[in-house]
PDB file of C-alpha atoms in Angstrom:
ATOM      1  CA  UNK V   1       4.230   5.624 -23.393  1.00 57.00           C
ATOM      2  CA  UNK V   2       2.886   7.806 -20.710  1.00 53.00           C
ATOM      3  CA  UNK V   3       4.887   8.032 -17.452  1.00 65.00           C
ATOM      4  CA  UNK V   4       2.786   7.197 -13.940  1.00 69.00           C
ATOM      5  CA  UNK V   5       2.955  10.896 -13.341  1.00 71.00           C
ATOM      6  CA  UNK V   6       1.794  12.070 -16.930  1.00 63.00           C
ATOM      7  CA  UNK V   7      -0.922   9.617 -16.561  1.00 57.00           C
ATOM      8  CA  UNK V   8      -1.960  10.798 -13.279  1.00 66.00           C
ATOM      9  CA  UNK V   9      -1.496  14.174 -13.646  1.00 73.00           C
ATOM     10  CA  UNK V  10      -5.093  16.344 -14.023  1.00 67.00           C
ATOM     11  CA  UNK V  11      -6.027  18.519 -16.556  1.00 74.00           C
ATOM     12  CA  UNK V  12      -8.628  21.328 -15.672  1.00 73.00           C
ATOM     13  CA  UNK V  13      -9.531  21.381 -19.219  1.00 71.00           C
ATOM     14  CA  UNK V  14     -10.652  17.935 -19.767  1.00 73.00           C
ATOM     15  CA  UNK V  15     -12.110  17.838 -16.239  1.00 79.00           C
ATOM     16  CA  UNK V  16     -12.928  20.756 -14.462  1.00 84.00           C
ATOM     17  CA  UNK V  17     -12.919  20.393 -10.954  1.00 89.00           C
ATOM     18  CA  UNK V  18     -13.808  23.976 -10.026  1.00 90.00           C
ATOM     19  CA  UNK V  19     -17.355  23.098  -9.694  1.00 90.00           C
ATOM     20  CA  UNK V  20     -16.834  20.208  -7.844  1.00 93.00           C
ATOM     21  CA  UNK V  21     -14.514  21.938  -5.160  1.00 93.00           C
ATOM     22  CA  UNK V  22     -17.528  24.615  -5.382  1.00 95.00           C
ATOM     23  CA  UNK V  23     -20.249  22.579  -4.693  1.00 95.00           C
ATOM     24  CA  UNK V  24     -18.838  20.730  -1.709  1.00 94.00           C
ATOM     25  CA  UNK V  25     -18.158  23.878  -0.012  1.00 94.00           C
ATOM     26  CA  UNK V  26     -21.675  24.864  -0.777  1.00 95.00           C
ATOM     27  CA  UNK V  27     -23.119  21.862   0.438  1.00 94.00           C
ATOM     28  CA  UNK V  28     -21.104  21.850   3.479  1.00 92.00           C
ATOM     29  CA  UNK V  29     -21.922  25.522   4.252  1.00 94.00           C
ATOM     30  CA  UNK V  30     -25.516  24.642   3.646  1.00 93.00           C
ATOM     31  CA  UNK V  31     -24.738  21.550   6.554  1.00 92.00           C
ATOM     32  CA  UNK V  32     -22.868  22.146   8.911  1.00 91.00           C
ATOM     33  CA  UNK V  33     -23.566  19.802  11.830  1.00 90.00           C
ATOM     34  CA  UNK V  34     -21.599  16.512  10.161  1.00 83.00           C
ATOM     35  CA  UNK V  35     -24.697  14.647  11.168  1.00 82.00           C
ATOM     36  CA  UNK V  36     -27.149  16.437   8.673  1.00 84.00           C
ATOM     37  CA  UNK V  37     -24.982  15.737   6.377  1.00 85.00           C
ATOM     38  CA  UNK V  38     -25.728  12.787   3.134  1.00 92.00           C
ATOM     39  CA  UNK V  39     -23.367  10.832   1.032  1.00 94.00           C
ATOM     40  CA  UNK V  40     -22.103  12.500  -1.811  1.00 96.00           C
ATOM     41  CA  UNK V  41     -22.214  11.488  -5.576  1.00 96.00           C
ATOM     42  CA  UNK V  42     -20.346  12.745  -8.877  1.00 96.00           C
ATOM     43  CA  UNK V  43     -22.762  11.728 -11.618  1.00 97.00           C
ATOM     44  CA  UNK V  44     -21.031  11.093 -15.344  1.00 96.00           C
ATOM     45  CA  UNK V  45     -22.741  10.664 -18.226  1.00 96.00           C
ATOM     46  CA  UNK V  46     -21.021   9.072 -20.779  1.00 95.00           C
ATOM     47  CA  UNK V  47     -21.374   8.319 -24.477  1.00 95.00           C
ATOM     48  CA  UNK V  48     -20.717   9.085 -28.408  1.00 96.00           C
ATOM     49  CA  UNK V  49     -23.016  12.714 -27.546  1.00 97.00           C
ATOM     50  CA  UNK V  50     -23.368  12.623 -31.874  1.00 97.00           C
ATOM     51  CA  UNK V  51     -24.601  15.183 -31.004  1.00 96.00           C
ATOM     52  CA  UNK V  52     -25.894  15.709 -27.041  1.00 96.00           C
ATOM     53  CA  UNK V  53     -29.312  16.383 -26.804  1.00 95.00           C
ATOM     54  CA  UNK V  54     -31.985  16.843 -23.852  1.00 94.00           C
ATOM     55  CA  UNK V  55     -32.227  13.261 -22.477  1.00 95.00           C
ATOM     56  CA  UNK V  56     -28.637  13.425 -21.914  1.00 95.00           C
ATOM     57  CA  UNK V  57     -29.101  15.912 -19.727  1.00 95.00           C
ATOM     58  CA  UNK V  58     -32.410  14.818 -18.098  1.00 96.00           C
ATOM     59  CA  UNK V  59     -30.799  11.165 -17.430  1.00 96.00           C
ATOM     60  CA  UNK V  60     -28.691  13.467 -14.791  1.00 97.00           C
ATOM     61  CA  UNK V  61     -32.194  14.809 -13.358  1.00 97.00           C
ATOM     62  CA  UNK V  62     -33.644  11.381 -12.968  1.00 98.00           C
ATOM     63  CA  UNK V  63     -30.595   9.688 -11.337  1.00 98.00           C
ATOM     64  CA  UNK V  64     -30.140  12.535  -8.833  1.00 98.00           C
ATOM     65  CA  UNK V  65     -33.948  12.230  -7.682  1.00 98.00           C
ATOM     66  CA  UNK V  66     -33.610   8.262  -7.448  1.00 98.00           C
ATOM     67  CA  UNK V  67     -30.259   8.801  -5.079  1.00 98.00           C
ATOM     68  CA  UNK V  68     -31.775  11.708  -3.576  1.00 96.00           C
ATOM     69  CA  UNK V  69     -35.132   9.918  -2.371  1.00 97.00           C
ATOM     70  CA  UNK V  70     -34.253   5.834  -2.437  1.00 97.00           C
ATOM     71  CA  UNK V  71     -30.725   5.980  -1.604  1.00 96.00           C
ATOM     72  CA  UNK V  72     -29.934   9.421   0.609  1.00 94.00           C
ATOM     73  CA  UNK V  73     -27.520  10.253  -1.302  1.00 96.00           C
ATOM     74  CA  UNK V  74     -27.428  13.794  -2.678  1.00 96.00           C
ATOM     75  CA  UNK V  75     -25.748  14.675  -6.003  1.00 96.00           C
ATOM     76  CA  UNK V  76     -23.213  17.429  -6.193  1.00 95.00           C
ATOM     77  CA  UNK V  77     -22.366  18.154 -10.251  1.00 95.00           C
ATOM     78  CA  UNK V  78     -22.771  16.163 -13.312  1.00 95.00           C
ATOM     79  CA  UNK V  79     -20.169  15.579 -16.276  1.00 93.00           C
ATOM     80  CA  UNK V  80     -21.088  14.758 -19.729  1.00 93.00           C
ATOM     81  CA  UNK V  81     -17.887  12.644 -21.060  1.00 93.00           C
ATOM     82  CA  UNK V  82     -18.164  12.209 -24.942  1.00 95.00           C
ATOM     83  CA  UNK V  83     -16.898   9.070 -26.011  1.00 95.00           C
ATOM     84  CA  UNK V  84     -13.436   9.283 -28.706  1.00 94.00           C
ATOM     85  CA  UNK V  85     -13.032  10.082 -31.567  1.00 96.00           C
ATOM     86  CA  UNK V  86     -11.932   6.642 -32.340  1.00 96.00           C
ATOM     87  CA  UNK V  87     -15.237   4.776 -30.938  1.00 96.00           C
ATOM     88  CA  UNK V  88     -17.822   7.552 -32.591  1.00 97.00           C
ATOM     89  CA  UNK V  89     -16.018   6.908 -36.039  1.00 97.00           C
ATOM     90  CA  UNK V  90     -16.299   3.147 -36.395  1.00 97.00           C
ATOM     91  CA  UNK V  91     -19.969   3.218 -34.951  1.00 96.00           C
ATOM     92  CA  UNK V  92     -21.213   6.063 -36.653  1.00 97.00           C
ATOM     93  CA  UNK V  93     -19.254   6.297 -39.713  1.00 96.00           C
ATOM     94  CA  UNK V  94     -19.689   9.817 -41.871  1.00 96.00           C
ATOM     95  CA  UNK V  95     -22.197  10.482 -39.596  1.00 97.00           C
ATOM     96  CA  UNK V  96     -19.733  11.398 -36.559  1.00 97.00           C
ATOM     97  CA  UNK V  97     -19.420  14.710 -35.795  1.00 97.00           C
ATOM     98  CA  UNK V  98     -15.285  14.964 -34.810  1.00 97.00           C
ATOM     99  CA  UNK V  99     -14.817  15.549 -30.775  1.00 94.00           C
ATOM    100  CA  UNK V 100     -13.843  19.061 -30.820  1.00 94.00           C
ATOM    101  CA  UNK V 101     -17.561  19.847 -31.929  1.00 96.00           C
ATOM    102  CA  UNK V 102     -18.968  17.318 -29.517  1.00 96.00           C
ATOM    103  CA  UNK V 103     -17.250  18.570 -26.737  1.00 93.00           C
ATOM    104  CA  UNK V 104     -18.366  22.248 -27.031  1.00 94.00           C
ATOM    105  CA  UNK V 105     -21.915  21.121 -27.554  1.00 95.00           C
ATOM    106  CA  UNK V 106     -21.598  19.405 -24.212  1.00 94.00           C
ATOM    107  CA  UNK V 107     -20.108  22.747 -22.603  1.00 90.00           C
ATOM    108  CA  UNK V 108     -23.277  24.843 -23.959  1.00 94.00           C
ATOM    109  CA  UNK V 109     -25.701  22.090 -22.827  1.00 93.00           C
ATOM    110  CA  UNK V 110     -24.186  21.906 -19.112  1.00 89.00           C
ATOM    111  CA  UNK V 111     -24.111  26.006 -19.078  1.00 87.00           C
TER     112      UNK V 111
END
């Protein structure tokens, strides 16, 4: 069993929070009366990604413009979260494609 600080403790390669730190600068340079300024989302996109494909990537589009023009709410960076290994197997039988794959598919999509 995991200890509360294992558990806790982040991991820039399972979530990179570079280009969230990188975007919040930006947006704050971008704005820098306080006022100006919008609430701020993290969209995740989450799913078996056997294997990712365009709409995964264009639900991101379509949520940011909803927050963006019905909520004021602007959206700073997206993450694509494939499901386990575990969960894709028992849906999707010999047709899952193991997590190691569907990870790096997600990391070409996002570049």
């Amino acid at each position: 069993m995991l200890s509360e600080e294992e558990a806790t403790r982040h991991d820039e390669r399972q979530t990179p929070f570079e280009p969230l730190r990188k975007a919040i600068a930006e947006y704050k340079e971008a704005h820098p009366d306080e006022g100006s300024r919008k609430k701020l989302a993290v969209l995740i996109g989450t799913g078996s990604m056997n294997p990712v494909h365009r709409m995964h990537l264009t639900m991101f589009d379509i949520a940011a413009s909803y927050l963006e023009r019905h909520a004021n709410i602007h959206a700073l960076v997206a993450y694509l979260s494939p499901s386990c290994d575990d969960y894709v197997n028992h849906k999707l039988g010999t047709d899952a494609i193991p997590s190691i794959h569907r990870l790096e598919m997600c990391r070409l999509a996002a570049e």
